[in-house]
Structures are given as C-alpha cells and as structure tokens.
JSON list of C-alpha atoms in Angstrom, two decimals:
[
{"chain": "A", "resi": 734, "resn": "UNK", "atom": "CA", "xyz": [-49.12, 44.71, -14.25]},
{"chain": "A", "resi": 735, "resn": "UNK", "atom": "CA", "xyz": [-51.32, 43.00, -16.84]},
{"chain": "A", "resi": 736, "resn": "UNK", "atom": "CA", "xyz": [-50.51, 43.63, -20.49]},
{"chain": "A", "resi": 737, "resn": "UNK", "atom": "CA", "xyz": [-53.69, 43.67, -22.57]},
{"chain": "A", "resi": 738, "resn": "UNK", "atom": "CA", "xyz": [-54.34, 43.95, -26.31]},
{"chain": "A", "resi": 739, "resn": "UNK", "atom": "CA", "xyz": [-57.68, 45.00, -27.72]},
{"chain": "A", "resi": 740, "resn": "UNK", "atom": "CA", "xyz": [-58.23, 44.40, -31.41]},
{"chain": "A", "resi": 741, "resn": "UNK", "atom": "CA", "xyz": [-60.62, 47.16, -32.43]},
{"chain": "A", "resi": 742, "resn": "UNK", "atom": "CA", "xyz": [-63.14, 45.05, -34.33]},
{"chain": "A", "resi": 743, "resn": "UNK", "atom": "CA", "xyz": [-66.26, 46.73, -32.93]},
{"chain": "A", "resi": 744, "resn": "UNK", "atom": "CA", "xyz": [-67.90, 50.12, -32.62]},
{"chain": "A", "resi": 745, "resn": "UNK", "atom": "CA", "xyz": [-67.03, 52.76, -30.01]},
{"chain": "A", "resi": 746, "resn": "UNK", "atom": "CA", "xyz": [-69.93, 51.85, -27.69]},
{"chain": "A", "resi": 747, "resn": "UNK", "atom": "CA", "xyz": [-68.76, 48.23, -27.42]},
{"chain": "A", "resi": 748, "resn": "UNK", "atom": "CA", "xyz": [-65.14, 49.31, -26.91]},
{"chain": "A", "resi": 749, "resn": "UNK", "atom": "CA", "xyz": [-66.26, 51.72, -24.15]},
{"chain": "A", "resi": 750, "resn": "UNK", "atom": "CA", "xyz": [-68.02, 48.85, -22.34]},
{"chain": "A", "resi": 751, "resn": "UNK", "atom": "CA", "xyz": [-64.98, 46.61, -22.77]},
{"chain": "A", "resi": 752, "resn": "UNK", "atom": "CA", "xyz": [-62.54, 49.20, -21.44]},
{"chain": "A", "resi": 753, "resn": "UNK", "atom": "CA", "xyz": [-64.84, 49.89, -18.49]},
{"chain": "A", "resi": 754, "resn": "UNK", "atom": "CA", "xyz": [-64.92, 46.15, -17.73]},
{"chain": "A", "resi": 755, "resn": "UNK", "atom": "CA", "xyz": [-61.12, 45.90, -18.00]},
{"chain": "A", "resi": 756, "resn": "UNK", "atom": "CA", "xyz": [-60.75, 48.82, -15.60]},
{"chain": "A", "resi": 757, "resn": "UNK", "atom": "CA", "xyz": [-63.04, 47.17, -13.05]},
{"chain": "A", "resi": 758, "resn": "UNK", "atom": "CA", "xyz": [-61.38, 43.74, -13.41]},
{"chain": "A", "resi": 759, "resn": "UNK", "atom": "CA", "xyz": [-57.74, 44.86, -13.21]},
{"chain": "A", "resi": 760, "resn": "UNK", "atom": "CA", "xyz": [-58.19, 48.07, -11.15]},
{"chain": "A", "resi": 761, "resn": "UNK", "atom": "CA", "xyz": [-55.01, 50.12, -11.77]},
{"chain": "A", "resi": 762, "resn": "UNK", "atom": "CA", "xyz": [-52.78, 47.19, -12.64]},
{"chain": "A", "resi": 763, "resn": "UNK", "atom": "CA", "xyz": [-53.05, 47.07, -16.44]},
{"chain": "A", "resi": 764, "resn": "UNK", "atom": "CA", "xyz": [-51.46, 48.39, -19.59]},
{"chain": "A", "resi": 765, "resn": "UNK", "atom": "CA", "xyz": [-53.70, 48.48, -22.68]},
{"chain": "A", "resi": 766, "resn": "UNK", "atom": "CA", "xyz": [-52.55, 48.28, -26.27]},
{"chain": "A", "resi": 767, "resn": "UNK", "atom": "CA", "xyz": [-55.03, 48.60, -29.11]},
{"chain": "A", "resi": 768, "resn": "UNK", "atom": "CA", "xyz": [-54.64, 47.40, -32.68]},
{"chain": "A", "resi": 769, "resn": "UNK", "atom": "CA", "xyz": [-56.67, 50.02, -34.51]},
{"chain": "A", "resi": 770, "resn": "UNK", "atom": "CA", "xyz": [-57.35, 51.49, -37.94]},
{"chain": "A", "resi": 771, "resn": "UNK", "atom": "CA", "xyz": [-55.41, 54.67, -38.67]},
{"chain": "A", "resi": 772, "resn": "UNK", "atom": "CA", "xyz": [-58.53, 56.83, -39.17]},
{"chain": "A", "resi": 773, "resn": "UNK", "atom": "CA", "xyz": [-59.92, 55.90, -35.74]},
{"chain": "A", "resi": 774, "resn": "UNK", "atom": "CA", "xyz": [-56.85, 56.71, -33.66]},
{"chain": "A", "resi": 775, "resn": "UNK", "atom": "CA", "xyz": [-57.61, 60.40, -33.18]},
{"chain": "A", "resi": 776, "resn": "UNK", "atom": "CA", "xyz": [-61.09, 59.89, -31.72]},
{"chain": "A", "resi": 777, "resn": "UNK", "atom": "CA", "xyz": [-59.80, 57.19, -29.38]},
{"chain": "A", "resi": 778, "resn": "UNK", "atom": "CA", "xyz": [-56.76, 59.21, -28.29]},
{"chain": "A", "resi": 779, "resn": "UNK", "atom": "CA", "xyz": [-59.02, 62.06, -27.21]},
{"chain": "A", "resi": 780, "resn": "UNK", "atom": "CA", "xyz": [-61.04, 59.73, -25.01]},
{"chain": "A", "resi": 781, "resn": "UNK", "atom": "CA", "xyz": [-58.36, 57.26, -23.85]},
{"chain": "A", "resi": 782, "resn": "UNK", "atom": "CA", "xyz": [-54.98, 58.90, -23.45]},
{"chain": "A", "resi": 783, "resn": "UNK", "atom": "CA", "xyz": [-53.43, 56.03, -21.46]},
{"chain": "A", "resi": 784, "resn": "UNK", "atom": "CA", "xyz": [-53.83, 53.45, -24.27]},
{"chain": "A", "resi": 785, "resn": "UNK", "atom": "CA", "xyz": [-50.89, 52.64, -26.53]},
{"chain": "A", "resi": 786, "resn": "UNK", "atom": "CA", "xyz": [-52.10, 52.46, -30.13]},
{"chain": "A", "resi": 787, "resn": "UNK", "atom": "CA", "xyz": [-50.77, 50.17, -32.83]},
{"chain": "A", "resi": 788, "resn": "UNK", "atom": "CA", "xyz": [-52.00, 51.64, -36.09]},
{"chain": "A", "resi": 789, "resn": "UNK", "atom": "CA", "xyz": [-52.87, 49.62, -39.15]},
{"chain": "A", "resi": 790, "resn": "UNK", "atom": "CA", "xyz": [-54.19, 50.67, -42.54]},
{"chain": "A", "resi": 791, "resn": "UNK", "atom": "CA", "xyz": [-57.85, 51.61, -42.67]},
{"chain": "A", "resi": 792, "resn": "UNK", "atom": "CA", "xyz": [-60.37, 48.92, -43.50]},
{"chain": "A", "resi": 793, "resn": "UNK", "atom": "CA", "xyz": [-61.25, 45.53, -42.15]},
{"chain": "A", "resi": 794, "resn": "UNK", "atom": "CA", "xyz": [-58.84, 43.26, -40.28]},
{"chain": "A", "resi": 795, "resn": "UNK", "atom": "CA", "xyz": [-57.67, 40.89, -42.99]},
{"chain": "A", "resi": 796, "resn": "UNK", "atom": "CA", "xyz": [-55.10, 38.35, -41.88]},
{"chain": "A", "resi": 797, "resn": "UNK", "atom": "CA", "xyz": [-53.08, 38.32, -45.11]},
{"chain": "A", "resi": 798, "resn": "UNK", "atom": "CA", "xyz": [-53.10, 42.11, -45.36]},
{"chain": "A", "resi": 799, "resn": "UNK", "atom": "CA", "xyz": [-51.81, 42.54, -41.82]},
{"chain": "A", "resi": 800, "resn": "UNK", "atom": "CA", "xyz": [-49.22, 39.82, -42.33]},
{"chain": "A", "resi": 801, "resn": "UNK", "atom": "CA", "xyz": [-47.88, 41.71, -45.38]},
{"chain": "A", "resi": 802, "resn": "UNK", "atom": "CA", "xyz": [-47.32, 44.79, -43.20]},
{"chain": "A", "resi": 803, "resn": "UNK", "atom": "CA", "xyz": [-44.10, 43.36, -41.77]},
{"chain": "A", "resi": 804, "resn": "UNK", "atom": "CA", "xyz": [-43.45, 46.28, -39.37]},
{"chain": "A", "resi": 805, "resn": "UNK", "atom": "CA", "xyz": [-46.76, 45.96, -37.51]},
{"chain": "A", "resi": 806, "resn": "UNK", "atom": "CA", "xyz": [-46.90, 42.17, -37.76]},
{"chain": "A", "resi": 807, "resn": "UNK", "atom": "CA", "xyz": [-43.36, 41.68, -36.44]},
{"chain": "A", "resi": 808, "resn": "UNK", "atom": "CA", "xyz": [-44.00, 44.20, -33.65]},
{"chain": "A", "resi": 809, "resn": "UNK", "atom": "CA", "xyz": [-47.10, 42.26, -32.57]},
{"chain": "A", "resi": 810, "resn": "UNK", "atom": "CA", "xyz": [-45.34, 38.88, -32.78]},
{"chain": "A", "resi": 811, "resn": "UNK", "atom": "CA", "xyz": [-42.52, 40.12, -30.50]},
{"chain": "A", "resi": 812, "resn": "UNK", "atom": "CA", "xyz": [-44.97, 41.25, -27.81]},
{"chain": "A", "resi": 813, "resn": "UNK", "atom": "CA", "xyz": [-46.51, 38.96, -25.20]},
{"chain": "A", "resi": 814, "resn": "UNK", "atom": "CA", "xyz": [-49.86, 39.76, -23.65]},
{"chain": "A", "resi": 815, "resn": "UNK", "atom": "CA", "xyz": [-51.73, 38.47, -20.64]},
{"chain": "A", "resi": 816, "resn": "UNK", "atom": "CA", "xyz": [-54.99, 38.68, -22.57]},
{"chain": "A", "resi": 817, "resn": "UNK", "atom": "CA", "xyz": [-56.21, 39.63, -26.03]},
{"chain": "A", "resi": 818, "resn": "UNK", "atom": "CA", "xyz": [-59.75, 40.95, -26.23]},
{"chain": "A", "resi": 819, "resn": "UNK", "atom": "CA", "xyz": [-61.76, 40.60, -29.43]},
{"chain": "A", "resi": 820, "resn": "UNK", "atom": "CA", "xyz": [-64.92, 42.72, -29.28]},
{"chain": "A", "resi": 821, "resn": "UNK", "atom": "CA", "xyz": [-67.93, 42.43, -31.59]},
{"chain": "A", "resi": 822, "resn": "UNK", "atom": "CA", "xyz": [-70.69, 44.97, -32.23]},
{"chain": "A", "resi": 823, "resn": "UNK", "atom": "CA", "xyz": [-73.16, 42.06, -32.23]},
{"chain": "A", "resi": 824, "resn": "UNK", "atom": "CA", "xyz": [-73.54, 38.75, -30.41]},
{"chain": "A", "resi": 825, "resn": "UNK", "atom": "CA", "xyz": [-72.38, 36.99, -33.56]},
{"chain": "A", "resi": 826, "resn": "UNK", "atom": "CA", "xyz": [-68.65, 36.22, -33.69]},
{"chain": "A", "resi": 827, "resn": "UNK", "atom": "CA", "xyz": [-68.74, 34.05, -36.82]},
{"chain": "A", "resi": 828, "resn": "UNK", "atom": "CA", "xyz": [-67.78, 36.98, -39.03]},
{"chain": "A", "resi": 829, "resn": "UNK", "atom": "CA", "xyz": [-64.57, 37.56, -37.06]},
{"chain": "A", "resi": 830, "resn": "UNK", "atom": "CA", "xyz": [-62.55, 34.61, -38.41]},
{"chain": "A", "resi": 831, "resn": "UNK", "atom": "CA", "xyz": [-59.91, 36.98, -39.84]},
{"chain": "A", "resi": 832, "resn": "UNK", "atom": "CA", "xyz": [-59.56, 38.73, -36.47]},
{"chain": "A", "resi": 833, "resn": "UNK", "atom": "CA", "xyz": [-59.26, 35.36, -34.70]},
{"chain": "A", "resi": 834, "resn": "UNK", "atom": "CA", "xyz": [-56.49, 34.38, -37.15]},
{"chain": "A", "resi": 835, "resn": "UNK", "atom": "CA", "xyz": [-54.63, 37.61, -36.37]},
{"chain": "A", "resi": 836, "resn": "UNK", "atom": "CA", "xyz": [-55.02, 37.05, -32.61]},
{"chain": "A", "resi": 837, "resn": "UNK", "atom": "CA", "xyz": [-53.83, 33.44, -32.90]},
{"chain": "A", "resi": 838, "resn": "UNK", "atom": "CA", "xyz": [-50.49, 34.67, -34.25]},
{"chain": "A", "resi": 839, "resn": "UNK", "atom": "CA", "xyz": [-49.89, 36.95, -31.24]},
{"chain": "A", "resi": 840, "resn": "UNK", "atom": "CA", "xyz": [-48.48, 35.48, -28.04]},
{"chain": "A", "resi": 841, "resn": "UNK", "atom": "CA", "xyz": [-50.98, 35.62, -25.21]},
{"chain": "A", "resi": 842, "resn": "UNK", "atom": "CA", "xyz": [-51.84, 33.70, -22.07]},
{"chain": "A", "resi": 843, "resn": "UNK", "atom": "CA", "xyz": [-55.53, 34.02, -22.90]},
{"chain": "A", "resi": 844, "resn": "UNK", "atom": "CA", "xyz": [-58.07, 35.20, -25.43]},
{"chain": "A", "resi": 845, "resn": "UNK", "atom": "CA", "xyz": [-61.48, 36.71, -24.70]},
{"chain": "A", "resi": 846, "resn": "UNK", "atom": "CA", "xyz": [-64.44, 37.82, -26.75]},
{"chain": "A", "resi": 847, "resn": "UNK", "atom": "CA", "xyz": [-66.68, 40.71, -25.80]},
{"chain": "A", "resi": 848, "resn": "UNK", "atom": "CA", "xyz": [-70.20, 41.08, -27.18]},
{"chain": "A", "resi": 849, "resn": "UNK", "atom": "CA", "xyz": [-72.05, 44.34, -27.78]},
{"chain": "A", "resi": 850, "resn": "UNK", "atom": "CA", "xyz": [-73.69, 44.14, -24.35]},
{"chain": "A", "resi": 851, "resn": "UNK", "atom": "CA", "xyz": [-70.34, 43.94, -22.56]},
{"chain": "A", "resi": 852, "resn": "UNK", "atom": "CA", "xyz": [-70.43, 40.20, -21.82]},
{"chain": "A", "resi": 853, "resn": "UNK", "atom": "CA", "xyz": [-66.89, 38.80, -21.79]},
{"chain": "A", "resi": 854, "resn": "UNK", "atom": "CA", "xyz": [-66.07, 35.12, -22.33]},
{"chain": "A", "resi": 855, "resn": "UNK", "atom": "CA", "xyz": [-62.73, 33.34, -22.52]},
{"chain": "A", "resi": 856, "resn": "UNK", "atom": "CA", "xyz": [-62.06, 31.33, -25.66]},
{"chain": "A", "resi": 857, "resn": "UNK", "atom": "CA", "xyz": [-59.41, 29.02, -27.04]},
{"chain": "A", "resi": 858, "resn": "UNK", "atom": "CA", "xyz": [-58.17, 29.65, -30.55]},
{"chain": "A", "resi": 859, "resn": "UNK", "atom": "CA", "xyz": [-57.15, 26.71, -32.73]},
{"chain": "A", "resi": 860, "resn": "UNK", "atom": "CA", "xyz": [-55.32, 28.02, -35.77]},
{"chain": "A", "resi": 861, "resn": "UNK", "atom": "CA", "xyz": [-55.97, 24.88, -37.85]},
{"chain": "A", "resi": 862, "resn": "UNK", "atom": "CA", "xyz": [-59.71, 25.07, -37.23]},
{"chain": "A", "resi": 863, "resn": "UNK", "atom": "CA", "xyz": [-59.69, 28.77, -38.09]},
{"chain": "A", "resi": 864, "resn": "UNK", "atom": "CA", "xyz": [-57.96, 28.04, -41.43]},
{"chain": "A", "resi": 865, "resn": "UNK", "atom": "CA", "xyz": [-60.48, 25.30, -42.21]},
{"chain": "A", "resi": 866, "resn": "UNK", "atom": "CA", "xyz": [-63.34, 27.66, -41.42]},
{"chain": "A", "resi": 867, "resn": "UNK", "atom": "CA", "xyz": [-61.83, 30.47, -43.46]},
{"chain": "A", "resi": 868, "resn": "UNK", "atom": "CA", "xyz": [-61.01, 28.48, -46.57]},
{"chain": "A", "resi": 869, "resn": "UNK", "atom": "CA", "xyz": [-63.60, 25.71, -46.46]},
{"chain": "A", "resi": 870, "resn": "UNK", "atom": "CA", "xyz": [-66.39, 27.24, -44.38]},
{"chain": "A", "resi": 871, "resn": "UNK", "atom": "CA", "xyz": [-68.61, 28.05, -47.34]},
{"chain": "A", "resi": 872, "resn": "UNK", "atom": "CA", "xyz": [-67.99, 24.65, -48.90]},
{"chain": "A", "resi": 873, "resn": "UNK", "atom": "CA", "xyz": [-68.85, 22.89, -45.64]},
{"chain": "A", "resi": 874, "resn": "UNK", "atom": "CA", "xyz": [-72.00, 25.01, -45.34]},
{"chain": "A", "resi": 875, "resn": "UNK", "atom": "CA", "xyz": [-72.98, 24.09, -48.90]},
{"chain": "A", "resi": 876, "resn": "UNK", "atom": "CA", "xyz": [-72.44, 20.37, -48.21]},
{"chain": "A", "resi": 877, "resn": "UNK", "atom": "CA", "xyz": [-74.55, 20.62, -45.03]},
{"chain": "A", "resi": 878, "resn": "UNK", "atom": "CA", "xyz": [-77.25, 22.39, -47.00]},
{"chain": "A", "resi": 879, "resn": "UNK", "atom": "CA", "xyz": [-77.28, 19.67, -49.68]},
{"chain": "A", "resi": 880, "resn": "UNK", "atom": "CA", "xyz": [-77.51, 16.94, -47.02]},
{"chain": "A", "resi": 881, "resn": "UNK", "atom": "CA", "xyz": [-80.35, 18.80, -45.29]},
{"chain": "A", "resi": 882, "resn": "UNK", "atom": "CA", "xyz": [-82.26, 19.08, -48.57]},
{"chain": "A", "resi": 883, "resn": "UNK", "atom": "CA", "xyz": [-81.69, 15.39, -49.33]},
{"chain": "A", "resi": 884, "resn": "UNK", "atom": "CA", "xyz": [-82.95, 14.46, -45.85]},
{"chain": "A", "resi": 885, "resn": "UNK", "atom": "CA", "xyz": [-86.04, 16.65, -46.21]},
{"chain": "A", "resi": 886, "resn": "UNK", "atom": "CA", "xyz": [-86.78, 15.12, -49.61]},
{"chain": "A", "resi": 887, "resn": "UNK", "atom": "CA", "xyz": [-86.28, 11.64, -48.19]},
{"chain": "A", "resi": 888, "resn": "UNK", "atom": "CA", "xyz": [-88.69, 12.42, -45.32]},
{"chain": "A", "resi": 889, "resn": "UNK", "atom": "CA", "xyz": [-91.37, 13.68, -47.73]},
{"chain": "A", "resi": 890, "resn": "UNK", "atom": "CA", "xyz": [-90.99, 10.62, -49.97]},
{"chain": "A", "resi": 891, "resn": "UNK", "atom": "CA", "xyz": [-91.35, 8.31, -46.96]},
{"chain": "A", "resi": 892, "resn": "UNK", "atom": "CA", "xyz": [-94.37, 10.27, -45.76]},
{"chain": "A", "resi": 893, "resn": "UNK", "atom": "CA", "xyz": [-96.13, 10.05, -49.12]},
{"chain": "A", "resi": 894, "resn": "UNK", "atom": "CA", "xyz": [-95.30, 6.33, -49.43]},
{"chain": "A", "resi": 895, "resn": "UNK", "atom": "CA", "xyz": [-96.78, 5.81, -45.98]},
{"chain": "A", "resi": 896, "resn": "UNK", "atom": "CA", "xyz": [-99.97, 7.64, -47.02]},
{"chain": "A", "resi": 897, "resn": "UNK", "atom": "CA", "xyz": [-100.23, 5.50, -50.20]},
{"chain": "A", "resi": 898, "resn": "UNK", "atom": "CA", "xyz": [-99.65, 2.25, -48.30]},
{"chain": "A", "resi": 899, "resn": "UNK", "atom": "CA", "xyz": [-102.18, 3.32, -45.70]},
{"chain": "A", "resi": 900, "resn": "UNK", "atom": "CA", "xyz": [-104.79, 4.05, -48.40]},
{"chain": "A", "resi": 901, "resn": "UNK", "atom": "CA", "xyz": [-104.13, 0.74, -50.18]},
{"chain": "A", "resi": 902, "resn": "UNK", "atom": "CA", "xyz": [-104.47, -1.18, -46.92]},
{"chain": "A", "resi": 903, "resn": "UNK", "atom": "CA", "xyz": [-107.70, 0.73, -46.16]},
{"chain": "A", "resi": 904, "resn": "UNK", "atom": "CA", "xyz": [-109.18, -0.35, -49.54]},
{"chain": "A", "resi": 905, "resn": "UNK", "atom": "CA", "xyz": [-108.15, -3.95, -49.04]},
{"chain": "A", "resi": 906, "resn": "UNK", "atom": "CA", "xyz": [-109.78, -4.18, -45.65]}
]
C-alpha cells in the first residue's frame, strides 16, 4: 500500500483532479494524508472521507511557522511517504518555495508537482537551493535585472557609435 501526502497548496478543483489521478494511478492500493488548513478540513471531510487530515493553522504554508508548531512538525518528520504531492492552482510553481521547504523536511521516496490542469511531474528537491532562492531570490533577480539593463545600454551605445562611424566614413568617401 502506497502512503501519500498531499500538501493542500491549491484550490479544490486542482485537488479534485490530483486525487482522481492518484486513484487511477494506484487503484485501491493507497493511503492518503493531507496537510491542510484548519478551516478547510470540514469541506474536504465531506467529500473525501478516506483521507487522513493533518491540520495546521489557517493561512499560507510558511516553513518557519510550521516548524514552530512542534506537534505537527514532529508528527510529519516521523512519517515516511512513498510520494508527496505539491499541487498549484496555476502552472507557476515559483511561488511555492515555502511549500517545497516544508516537503523537503518530510521523508519521502519521491516528490511530485501537480498543475491546475492535472498534469503531474516528478521533481527533486534540493534544500540548499531552496534556501538560496528563499533568502536571496530577490537579490539575485535584482542583480540579473541590473546586468540586463547594463547590457541593453551597452548595446545601444555600440549601435549609436556604429551609426556615427558609418556617417563619418560616408562623408569622407
């Protein structure tokens, strides 16, 4: 029996598609756990009675916040999963760095992302790279932006110099 964790980081429609995919992949040989916000448990329990829910405080999945909740965090760290699914309500997973950090602290044989359209892809999580992205991502983006602006300026300067040289050569000839 496959032990699966879903981190509820997407809307209900995306979760429905993910659970449907899990059911078709694993047939009847799976056990699903879901890390979920407290206020969402009731609506999910009505629809999915066979899922075991791990409740966290309402709000976004912040790594430090979840780590401070020692009961939930220790419970998750003691468990071992065959796969952890990280769904997104969009096709953009860049905003899920905090969720990836949480997943990287939980023992699992594999990690998968699921986009809003139900497409599932396996991923590898590197905790060091996630920390760099979380704490230095904006700085790195800013540095890239500065370099891009410098390169654009350099290209324009070269272009205008070329035009001037071309005009001077035209007048000489």
